[in-house]
CSV table of C-alpha atoms and ligand atoms in Angstrom, one decimal:
chain,number,residue,atom,x,y,z
K,1,UNK,CA,132.4,141.9,218.3
K,2,UNK,CA,134.7,142.1,215.4
K,3,UNK,CA,133.8,139.7,212.7
K,4,UNK,CA,136.3,140.7,210.0
K,5,UNK,CA,137.6,137.2,209.8
K,6,UNK,CA,134.2,135.5,209.2
K,7,UNK,CA,134.2,134.3,205.6
K,8,UNK,CA,131.5,136.1,203.8
K,9,UNK,CA,129.4,134.9,200.9
K,10,UNK,CA,128.8,137.1,197.9
K,11,UNK,CA,127.2,137.1,194.4
K,12,UNK,CA,129.3,135.5,191.7
K,13,UNK,CA,128.8,137.8,188.7
K,14,UNK,CA,127.4,141.0,187.4
K,15,UNK,CA,124.4,139.1,186.1
K,16,UNK,CA,123.8,137.6,189.5
K,17,UNK,CA,124.0,141.1,191.1
K,18,UNK,CA,121.5,142.4,188.6
K,19,UNK,CA,118.9,139.7,189.0
K,20,UNK,CA,119.2,139.5,192.8
K,21,UNK,CA,118.8,143.3,193.1
K,22,UNK,CA,116.0,143.4,190.6
K,23,UNK,CA,114.4,140.5,192.6
K,24,UNK,CA,114.4,142.7,195.6
K,25,UNK,CA,113.0,145.7,193.8
K,26,UNK,CA,110.3,143.9,191.9
K,27,UNK,CA,107.6,142.8,194.2
K,28,UNK,CA,104.1,143.4,195.5
K,29,UNK,CA,105.0,147.1,195.1
K,30,UNK,CA,104.8,146.8,191.3
K,31,UNK,CA,101.8,144.5,191.0
K,32,UNK,CA,99.7,145.3,194.0
K,33,UNK,CA,100.6,148.8,195.4
K,34,UNK,CA,101.6,150.6,192.2
K,35,UNK,CA,98.3,149.9,190.3
K,36,UNK,CA,96.0,150.6,193.3
K,37,UNK,CA,97.8,153.8,194.3
K,38,UNK,CA,97.9,155.1,190.7
K,39,UNK,CA,94.2,154.2,190.5
K,40,UNK,CA,93.4,156.0,193.7
K,41,UNK,CA,95.4,159.2,193.0
K,42,UNK,CA,94.1,159.7,189.5
K,43,UNK,CA,96.5,158.0,187.0
K,44,UNK,CA,99.1,159.8,184.8
K,45,UNK,CA,99.8,162.8,187.1
K,46,UNK,CA,100.7,160.5,190.0
K,47,UNK,CA,102.8,158.4,187.6
K,48,UNK,CA,104.7,161.5,186.6
K,49,UNK,CA,105.5,162.6,190.2
K,50,UNK,CA,106.4,159.0,190.9
K,51,UNK,CA,108.9,158.9,188.0
K,52,UNK,CA,110.5,162.2,189.2
K,53,UNK,CA,110.9,160.7,192.7
K,54,UNK,CA,112.6,157.7,191.2
K,55,UNK,CA,115.1,159.8,189.2
K,56,UNK,CA,115.9,162.5,191.7
K,57,UNK,CA,115.5,160.6,195.0
K,58,UNK,CA,115.4,156.9,194.4
K,59,UNK,CA,118.3,156.4,192.1
K,60,UNK,CA,120.8,158.6,194.0
K,61,UNK,CA,119.8,157.0,197.4
K,62,UNK,CA,120.2,153.5,195.8
K,63,UNK,CA,123.8,154.4,194.6
K,64,UNK,CA,124.6,155.6,198.1
K,65,UNK,CA,123.3,152.4,199.7
K,66,UNK,CA,125.4,150.3,197.3
K,67,UNK,CA,128.4,152.5,198.1
K,68,UNK,CA,127.9,152.0,201.9
K,69,UNK,CA,127.3,148.3,201.5
K,70,UNK,CA,130.1,147.3,199.1
K,71,UNK,CA,132.8,149.6,200.5
K,72,UNK,CA,132.3,148.0,204.0
K,73,UNK,CA,131.2,144.5,203.1
K,74,UNK,CA,128.9,144.6,206.1
K,75,UNK,CA,125.2,144.4,207.2
K,76,UNK,CA,122.9,147.4,207.6
K,77,UNK,CA,124.3,148.4,211.1
K,78,UNK,CA,127.8,147.0,210.8
K,79,UNK,CA,128.4,149.1,207.6
K,80,UNK,CA,128.0,152.4,209.5
K,81,UNK,CA,130.2,151.3,212.4
K,82,UNK,CA,132.8,150.1,210.0
K,83,UNK,CA,132.8,153.6,208.3
K,84,UNK,CA,132.4,155.7,211.4
K,85,UNK,CA,133.5,153.7,214.4
K,86,UNK,CA,131.4,151.6,216.9
K,87,UNK,CA,130.3,154.6,218.9
K,88,UNK,CA,129.0,156.6,216.0
K,89,UNK,CA,125.4,157.7,216.1
K,90,UNK,CA,125.1,157.0,212.3
K,91,UNK,CA,124.5,153.4,213.1
K,92,UNK,CA,121.0,154.3,214.2
K,93,UNK,CA,120.2,154.7,210.5
K,94,UNK,CA,120.8,151.0,210.4
K,95,UNK,CA,118.7,150.4,213.5
K,96,UNK,CA,115.9,152.4,212.1
K,97,UNK,CA,116.3,150.4,208.9
K,98,UNK,CA,116.0,147.1,210.7
K,99,UNK,CA,112.9,148.4,212.5
K,100,UNK,CA,111.2,149.4,209.2
K,101,UNK,CA,112.2,146.0,207.7
K,102,UNK,CA,110.2,144.3,210.4
K,103,UNK,CA,107.2,146.6,210.0
K,104,UNK,CA,107.2,145.9,206.3
K,105,UNK,CA,107.7,142.2,206.7
K,106,UNK,CA,104.7,142.0,209.0
K,107,UNK,CA,102.2,143.1,206.4
K,108,UNK,CA,104.2,142.0,203.3
K,109,UNK,CA,104.2,138.4,204.4
K,110,UNK,CA,100.5,138.7,204.9
K,111,UNK,CA,99.8,140.0,201.4
K,112,UNK,CA,102.2,137.5,200.0
K,113,UNK,CA,100.1,134.8,201.7
K,114,UNK,CA,96.9,136.1,200.0
K,115,UNK,CA,98.8,135.9,196.7
K,116,UNK,CA,99.9,132.3,197.3
K,117,UNK,CA,96.4,131.3,198.2
K,118,UNK,CA,95.1,132.9,195.0
K,119,UNK,CA,97.7,131.1,192.9
K,120,UNK,CA,96.7,127.9,194.5
K,121,UNK,CA,93.0,128.5,194.0
K,122,UNK,CA,93.6,129.5,190.4
K,123,UNK,CA,95.3,126.2,189.8
K,124,UNK,CA,92.4,124.4,191.3
K,125,UNK,CA,90.1,126.4,189.0
K,126,UNK,CA,88.0,127.8,191.8
K,127,UNK,CA,87.4,131.1,190.1
K,128,UNK,CA,85.4,129.8,187.2
K,129,UNK,CA,82.0,131.4,186.9
K,130,UNK,CA,82.8,134.1,189.4
K,131,UNK,CA,80.7,137.3,189.5
K,132,UNK,CA,81.4,140.8,190.9
K,133,UNK,CA,79.6,139.8,194.1
K,134,UNK,CA,81.4,136.4,194.6
K,135,UNK,CA,84.7,138.0,193.7
K,136,UNK,CA,84.3,140.3,196.6
K,137,UNK,CA,83.1,137.6,199.0
K,138,UNK,CA,86.0,135.3,197.9
K,139,UNK,CA,88.5,138.1,198.7
K,140,UNK,CA,87.1,138.9,202.1
K,141,UNK,CA,86.7,135.2,202.8
K,142,UNK,CA,90.4,134.7,202.0
K,143,UNK,CA,91.6,137.6,204.1
K,144,UNK,CA,89.3,137.7,207.2
K,145,UNK,CA,90.5,134.3,208.4
K,146,UNK,CA,91.3,133.8,211.1
K,147,UNK,CA,93.2,130.6,210.1
K,148,UNK,CA,93.7,130.6,206.3
K,149,UNK,CA,95.6,133.9,206.0
K,150,UNK,CA,97.9,132.9,208.9
K,151,UNK,CA,98.5,129.4,207.4
K,152,UNK,CA,99.4,131.0,204.0
K,153,UNK,CA,101.7,133.4,205.8
K,154,UNK,CA,103.5,130.5,207.3
K,155,UNK,CA,103.8,128.8,203.9
K,156,UNK,CA,105.4,132.0,202.5
K,157,UNK,CA,107.8,132.2,205.4
K,158,UNK,CA,108.7,128.5,205.0
K,159,UNK,CA,109.6,129.0,201.3
K,160,UNK,CA,111.5,132.2,202.0
K,161,UNK,CA,113.4,130.5,204.9
K,162,UNK,CA,114.4,127.5,202.8
K,163,UNK,CA,115.9,129.8,200.1
K,164,UNK,CA,117.7,131.9,202.7
K,165,UNK,CA,119.1,128.9,204.6
K,166,UNK,CA,120.6,127.7,201.3
K,167,UNK,CA,122.7,130.9,201.4
K,168,UNK,CA,123.5,133.9,199.3
K,169,UNK,CA,124.8,132.0,196.2
K,170,UNK,CA,122.9,128.8,196.3
K,171,UNK,CA,119.7,130.4,197.6
K,172,UNK,CA,119.2,134.1,196.7
K,173,UNK,CA,121.4,134.1,193.5
K,174,UNK,CA,120.2,130.9,192.0
K,175,UNK,CA,116.5,131.5,192.7
K,176,UNK,CA,116.3,135.1,191.4
K,177,UNK,CA,118.3,134.2,188.3
K,178,UNK,CA,115.8,131.6,187.3
K,179,UNK,CA,112.6,133.3,188.4
K,180,UNK,CA,113.1,136.9,187.3
K,181,UNK,CA,113.1,136.0,183.5
K,182,UNK,CA,110.1,133.7,184.1
K,183,UNK,CA,108.3,136.7,185.7
K,184,UNK,CA,109.0,138.9,182.7
K,185,UNK,CA,107.6,136.3,180.2
K,186,UNK,CA,104.5,135.8,182.2
K,187,UNK,CA,103.7,139.4,182.6
K,188,UNK,CA,104.1,140.0,178.9
K,189,UNK,CA,101.7,137.2,178.2
K,190,UNK,CA,99.1,138.8,180.5
K,191,UNK,CA,99.7,142.2,178.9
K,192,UNK,CA,99.1,140.9,175.4
K,193,UNK,CA,95.8,139.5,176.5
K,194,UNK,CA,94.7,142.5,178.4
K,195,UNK,CA,95.6,145.0,175.7
K,196,UNK,CA,93.6,143.1,173.1
K,197,UNK,CA,90.4,143.3,175.1
K,198,UNK,CA,87.7,145.6,173.7
K,199,UNK,CA,87.8,148.9,175.5
K,200,UNK,CA,91.4,148.4,176.6
K,201,UNK,CA,92.2,151.9,175.3
K,202,UNK,CA,90.3,153.5,178.2
K,203,UNK,CA,92.7,151.8,180.6
K,204,UNK,CA,95.7,153.2,178.7
K,205,UNK,CA,94.2,156.6,178.7
K,206,UNK,CA,93.7,156.4,182.5
K,207,UNK,CA,97.3,155.4,183.1
K,208,UNK,CA,98.8,158.1,181.0
K,209,UNK,CA,96.3,160.9,181.3
K,210,UNK,CA,97.4,163.9,183.4
K,211,UNK,CA,94.8,164.9,186.0
K,212,UNK,CA,96.5,167.2,188.4
K,213,UNK,CA,93.4,167.8,190.5
K,214,UNK,CA,94.0,164.8,192.7
K,215,UNK,CA,97.6,165.6,193.4
K,216,UNK,CA,97.3,166.5,197.1
K,217,UNK,CA,100.1,166.6,199.6
K,218,UNK,CA,99.2,163.0,200.6
K,219,UNK,CA,99.4,161.9,197.0
K,220,UNK,CA,102.9,163.4,196.6
K,221,UNK,CA,104.1,161.9,199.8
K,222,UNK,CA,102.6,158.6,198.7
K,223,UNK,CA,104.5,158.8,195.4
K,224,UNK,CA,107.7,159.4,197.3
K,225,UNK,CA,107.1,156.6,199.7
K,226,UNK,CA,106.2,154.3,196.8
K,227,UNK,CA,109.5,155.2,195.1
K,228,UNK,CA,111.4,154.1,198.3
K,229,UNK,CA,109.3,151.1,198.8
K,230,UNK,CA,109.7,150.1,195.1
K,231,UNK,CA,113.5,150.3,195.0
K,232,UNK,CA,113.8,148.7,198.4
K,233,UNK,CA,115.5,151.8,199.8
K,234,UNK,CA,115.8,153.3,203.2
K,235,UNK,CA,116.1,150.3,205.4
K,236,UNK,CA,119.4,148.6,204.6
K,237,UNK,CA,118.2,146.0,202.1
K,238,UNK,CA,120.4,147.6,199.4
K,239,UNK,CA,123.2,148.1,201.8
K,240,UNK,CA,123.1,144.4,202.6
K,241,UNK,CA,122.8,143.3,199.0
K,242,UNK,CA,125.5,145.9,198.1
K,243,UNK,CA,127.8,144.2,200.5
K,244,UNK,CA,127.5,141.0,198.4
K,245,UNK,CA,128.3,142.7,195.1
K,246,UNK,CA,131.3,141.8,193.1
K,247,UNK,CA,134.2,144.3,193.3
K,248,UNK,CA,134.2,144.9,189.6
K,249,UNK,CA,130.5,145.8,189.4
K,250,UNK,CA,129.6,149.2,188.0
K,251,UNK,CA,127.2,150.2,190.7
K,252,UNK,CA,125.9,153.3,189.0
K,253,UNK,CA,125.1,151.2,186.0
K,254,UNK,CA,123.4,148.6,188.1
K,255,UNK,CA,121.3,151.2,189.8
K,256,UNK,CA,120.1,152.6,186.5
K,257,UNK,CA,119.4,149.2,185.0
K,258,UNK,CA,117.5,148.0,188.1
K,259,UNK,CA,115.5,151.2,188.4
K,260,UNK,CA,114.6,151.1,184.7
K,261,UNK,CA,113.6,147.5,184.7
K,262,UNK,CA,111.6,147.8,187.9
K,263,UNK,CA,109.7,150.8,186.5
K,264,UNK,CA,109.1,148.8,183.3
K,265,UNK,CA,107.6,145.9,185.4
K,266,UNK,CA,105.3,148.4,187.2
K,267,UNK,CA,104.1,149.8,183.9
K,268,UNK,CA,103.6,146.3,182.5
K,269,UNK,CA,101.6,145.5,185.6
K,270,UNK,CA,99.5,148.6,185.1
K,271,UNK,CA,99.1,147.7,181.4
K,272,UNK,CA,97.8,144.3,182.4
K,273,UNK,CA,95.4,145.6,185.1
K,274,UNK,CA,93.9,148.9,183.9
K,275,UNK,CA,92.7,147.9,180.4
K,276,UNK,CA,91.0,144.9,182.1
K,277,UNK,CA,89.5,147.2,184.7
K,278,UNK,CA,88.0,149.5,182.2
K,279,UNK,CA,87.0,146.9,179.7
K,280,UNK,CA,84.8,145.5,182.4
K,281,UNK,CA,83.6,148.8,183.7
K,282,UNK,CA,85.2,148.4,187.2
K,283,UNK,CA,86.4,151.0,189.6
K,284,UNK,CA,90.2,151.8,189.2
K,285,UNK,CA,90.3,153.4,192.7
K,286,UNK,CA,89.1,150.2,194.4
K,287,UNK,CA,92.0,150.2,196.9
K,288,UNK,CA,94.1,147.3,198.1
K,289,UNK,CA,91.6,144.7,196.9
K,290,UNK,CA,92.0,145.9,193.2
K,291,UNK,CA,94.3,143.1,192.3
K,292,UNK,CA,92.4,140.4,194.1
K,293,UNK,CA,88.9,141.2,193.0
K,294,UNK,CA,89.3,142.6,189.5
K,295,UNK,CA,91.8,140.2,188.0
K,296,UNK,CA,90.0,137.0,188.9
K,297,UNK,CA,86.7,138.5,187.7
K,298,UNK,CA,88.1,139.8,184.4
K,299,UNK,CA,90.2,136.8,183.6
K,300,UNK,CA,87.4,134.3,184.4
K,301,UNK,CA,85.4,135.9,181.6
K,302,UNK,CA,87.8,135.9,178.7
K,303,UNK,CA,89.1,133.1,176.5
K,304,UNK,CA,92.2,131.5,178.0
K,305,UNK,CA,91.4,133.4,181.1
K,306,UNK,CA,91.9,130.5,183.5
K,307,UNK,CA,95.4,129.8,182.2
K,308,UNK,CA,96.2,133.5,182.4
K,309,UNK,CA,94.9,133.7,185.9
K,310,UNK,CA,97.3,131.0,187.0
K,311,UNK,CA,100.1,132.8,185.2
K,312,UNK,CA,99.2,136.1,186.8
K,313,UNK,CA,99.2,134.9,190.4
K,314,UNK,CA,102.2,132.7,189.9
K,315,UNK,CA,104.2,135.7,188.6
K,316,UNK,CA,102.9,137.7,191.6
K,317,UNK,CA,104.0,135.0,194.0
K,318,UNK,CA,107.4,135.0,192.4
K,319,UNK,CA,107.7,138.7,192.7
K,320,UNK,CA,106.6,138.6,196.4
K,321,UNK,CA,108.9,135.8,197.3
K,322,UNK,CA,112.1,137.3,195.7
K,323,UNK,CA,111.4,140.7,197.4
K,324,UNK,CA,110.6,139.0,200.7
K,325,UNK,CA,114.0,137.2,200.7
K,326,UNK,CA,115.7,140.5,200.5
K,327,UNK,CA,113.8,141.9,203.4
K,328,UNK,CA,114.5,138.9,205.7
K,329,UNK,CA,118.1,138.9,204.6
K,330,UNK,CA,118.6,142.3,206.4
K,331,UNK,CA,118.1,141.1,210.0
K,332,UNK,CA,119.6,137.7,209.1
K,333,UNK,CA,122.8,139.3,208.0
K,334,UNK,CA,122.8,141.5,211.1
K,335,UNK,CA,122.2,138.6,213.5
K,336,UNK,CA,124.8,136.4,212.0
K,337,UNK,CA,127.5,139.0,211.7
K,338,UNK,CA,127.0,141.2,214.7
K,339,UNK,CA,125.5,138.7,217.1
K,340,UNK,CA,127.3,135.6,216.0
K,341,UNK,CA,124.1,133.6,215.6
K,342,UNK,CA,124.5,130.8,212.9
K,343,UNK,CA,122.7,131.6,209.7
K,344,UNK,CA,120.1,128.8,209.9
K,345,UNK,CA,119.1,129.7,213.4
K,346,UNK,CA,119.0,133.3,212.5
K,347,UNK,CA,116.6,132.6,209.6
K,348,UNK,CA,114.3,130.4,211.7
K,349,UNK,CA,114.3,133.0,214.5
K,350,UNK,CA,113.3,135.8,212.2
K,351,UNK,CA,110.7,133.7,210.4
K,352,UNK,CA,109.1,133.0,213.9
K,353,UNK,CA,109.1,136.7,214.8
K,354,UNK,CA,107.5,137.6,211.4
K,355,UNK,CA,104.8,135.0,211.7
K,356,UNK,CA,104.0,136.0,215.3
K,357,UNK,CA,103.8,139.7,214.7
K,358,UNK,CA,102.7,139.4,211.1
K,359,UNK,CA,99.5,137.7,212.4
K,360,UNK,CA,98.5,141.0,213.8
K,361,UNK,CA,98.5,142.3,210.3
K,362,UNK,CA,96.8,139.2,209.0
K,363,UNK,CA,94.0,139.5,211.6
K,364,UNK,CA,93.4,143.2,211.0
K,365,UNK,CA,93.4,143.5,207.2
K,366,UNK,CA,89.6,143.8,206.9
K,367,UNK,CA,87.0,145.6,209.1
K,368,UNK,CA,85.4,142.2,209.7
K,369,UNK,CA,88.7,140.5,210.8
K,370,UNK,CA,89.1,139.6,214.5
K,371,UNK,CA,91.4,142.5,215.2
K,372,UNK,CA,90.0,144.7,212.4
K,373,UNK,CA,88.2,147.0,214.9
K,374,UNK,CA,91.3,148.0,216.9
K,375,UNK,CA,92.7,151.4,216.0
K,376,UNK,CA,96.1,152.9,216.9
K,377,UNK,CA,96.4,156.5,215.8
K,378,UNK,CA,93.3,155.9,213.8
K,379,UNK,CA,94.8,153.0,211.9
K,380,UNK,CA,94.5,149.2,212.0
K,381,UNK,CA,97.7,147.2,212.7
K,382,UNK,CA,97.9,146.4,209.0
K,383,UNK,CA,97.7,150.1,207.9
K,384,UNK,CA,99.9,151.2,210.7
K,385,UNK,CA,102.7,148.9,209.7
K,386,UNK,CA,102.4,150.0,206.1
K,387,UNK,CA,102.0,153.7,206.7
K,388,UNK,CA,104.8,154.1,209.4
K,389,UNK,CA,107.3,152.2,207.3
K,390,UNK,CA,106.7,153.4,203.7
K,391,UNK,CA,105.6,157.0,204.3
K,392,UNK,CA,107.7,158.0,207.4
K,393,UNK,CA,110.6,155.7,208.2
K,394,UNK,CA,111.8,155.0,204.7
K,395,UNK,CA,111.9,158.6,203.4
K,396,UNK,CA,113.4,159.7,206.8
K,397,UNK,CA,116.2,157.1,206.6
K,398,UNK,CA,116.6,158.1,202.9
K,399,UNK,CA,117.2,161.7,203.9
K,400,UNK,CA,119.8,160.6,206.5
K,401,UNK,CA,121.6,158.4,204.0
K,402,UNK,CA,121.7,161.2,201.5
K,403,UNK,CA,123.1,163.6,204.1
K,404,UNK,CA,125.5,160.9,205.3
K,405,UNK,CA,127.0,160.2,201.9
K,406,UNK,CA,126.8,163.8,200.8
K,407,UNK,CA,128.5,165.4,203.7
K,408,UNK,CA,130.0,162.9,206.1
K,409,UNK,CA,132.2,160.6,204.0
K,410,UNK,CA,135.0,161.9,201.8
K,411,UNK,CA,134.1,162.6,198.3
K,412,UNK,CA,137.2,160.9,197.2
K,413,UNK,CA,136.3,157.7,199.0
K,414,UNK,CA,132.9,157.7,197.3
K,415,UNK,CA,134.6,158.3,193.9
K,416,UNK,CA,137.1,155.6,194.4
K,417,UNK,CA,134.5,153.0,195.3
K,418,UNK,CA,132.0,154.0,192.5
K,419,UNK,CA,134.7,154.0,189.8
K,420,UNK,CA,136.2,150.8,191.2
K,421,UNK,CA,139.5,152.4,192.0
K,422,UNK,CA,139.4,154.5,188.9
K,423,UNK,CA,138.9,151.5,186.5
K,424,UNK,CA,135.6,152.8,185.2
K,425,UNK,CA,135.5,156.0,183.3
K,426,UNK,CA,132.4,157.7,184.5
K,427,UNK,CA,133.1,161.2,183.3
K,428,UNK,CA,130.9,163.8,185.0
K,429,UNK,CA,128.4,161.3,186.3
K,430,UNK,CA,130.0,161.1,189.7
K,431,UNK,CA,129.8,164.9,190.0
K,432,UNK,CA,126.2,165.0,188.9
K,433,UNK,CA,125.4,162.2,191.4
K,434,UNK,CA,127.2,164.1,194.1
K,435,UNK,CA,125.4,167.3,193.5
K,436,UNK,CA,122.0,165.5,193.5
K,437,UNK,CA,122.7,163.5,196.7
K,438,UNK,CA,124.1,166.6,198.5
K,439,UNK,CA,121.5,169.2,197.6
K,440,UNK,CA,118.6,168.0,195.5
K,441,UNK,CA,117.6,164.8,197.2
K,442,UNK,CA,117.7,166.2,200.8
K,443,UNK,CA,115.9,169.4,199.6
K,444,UNK,CA,113.2,167.4,197.9
K,445,UNK,CA,112.7,165.1,200.8
K,446,UNK,CA,112.5,168.1,203.3
K,447,UNK,CA,110.0,170.0,201.2
K,448,UNK,CA,107.7,167.0,200.9
K,449,UNK,CA,108.0,166.4,204.6
K,450,UNK,CA,107.3,170.0,205.5
K,451,UNK,CA,104.5,170.1,203.1
K,452,UNK,CA,102.9,167.0,204.4
K,453,UNK,CA,103.2,167.9,208.1
K,454,UNK,CA,101.7,171.3,207.3
K,455,UNK,CA,104.9,173.1,208.5
K,456,UNK,CA,105.2,175.0,205.2
K,457,UNK,CA,102.0,176.7,205.9
K,458,UNK,CA,103.3,177.9,209.3
K,459,UNK,CA,106.8,178.8,208.1
K,460,UNK,CA,106.2,180.2,204.6
K,461,UNK,CA,102.5,180.9,204.6
K,462,UNK,CA,102.1,178.7,201.5
E,501,LIG,N1,110.7,146.5,196.6
E,501,LIG,C1,109.7,145.5,197.0
E,501,LIG,C2,108.4,145.7,196.3
E,501,LIG,O1,108.2,146.6,195.5
E,501,LIG,C3,109.5,145.5,198.5
E,501,LIG,C4,110.8,145.5,199.3
E,501,LIG,C5,111.7,144.5,199.3
E,501,LIG,C6,111.2,146.5,200.1
E,501,LIG,N2,112.7,144.9,200.1
E,501,LIG,C7,112.5,146.1,200.6
E,501,LIG,C8,110.7,147.7,200.4
E,501,LIG,C9,113.2,146.9,201.4
E,501,LIG,C10,111.5,148.6,201.2
E,501,LIG,C11,112.7,148.2,201.7
E,501,LIG,O2,107.5,145.0,196.6
């Protein structure tokens, strides 16, 4: 169905574009995944590889997604059919994107639910006097369920749906513009407290110390997957948001600003968490529970801790909510534009799917959960959703997007769109971008894939 005549909403200014996109990038990835993965894979060396992945893979793919989105003004699948015709196989990048969006949303909504429940408990003051033992039992109590995690997941979806139903301008734009600055302030407050704890220096050392011994193939693939996950790439979220960008937006500039600010938030989250972890002699490689056990424990023992605890989980709830809206917007835009389903109905339908399937994640997050014993390819539902999307589908779609923009659209078209019809003087930047997206990004992605699957051993005897 051709929907060229449907009036489309969009963001109203460059500022709105920046905050909305940053709202998508900043999320549980910064505050939950980044610290626990950096902790698990040994600190600084992992951080270094992650930064390289952001610069040479994340940034160029982000620019490409913006190009695909804004030049077509379409959703994740419609954008490819607009560029290449309805029969083109390239649209399957969009389909794969929507599939990974769902996989991510299933576990993301679950973790967001834990965060909401922690924010709520922090407000009620239920972490006072907590010890290492009770911190752990509180966490497992909150996630095993069966009912509380699902109820909180429903609360998350209700909030996200309300924002999305309000629309692109009145919902996404307005909310991210208010909440992103609030998040920055709150995280800085938490940092100041954490960095003034005795022993905080050990935490800093951990974050910036280079220990290459733990940089295995899995660690490198994980850093790559994290870069995609962090910048919301490889599944059409940035194509969809790009389609709402103003025509005068400098998209390369926006990509750089968003990537920088997002990395800053990750570092600020690390600076709030690791000093606290070390100052209380806890385990930095504690895994997914790091945030949920360490932070309440540490903050409940320091002056002003209970206020900070509220601040910390409120800021994490903000991050999770703004990222979640960008995830749900992907299928919502697809359903409304390609299938003609009205926006509100589309939002409610998607929320229902997410709650239904997401409960599989919610009920398998811990070994003691009802579905926690079920293994598919050796993984629980929760881990399966996370691993398949972040570590396989996102980088794979990223590779295809790089090849697509590098070889299958005219360089002049890309240049025209990125320079806003020649209005922005970008100098050599476009050529640099073009070189990276054509050769460097695909090569890096391929090497990491081959390395990970063990094919390099067979092919090159490495
Ligand atoms: N970037 C978000 C985070 O770090 C998660 C996210 C939102 C995402 N939209 C996405 C990840 C699209 C991959 C694709 O938490």
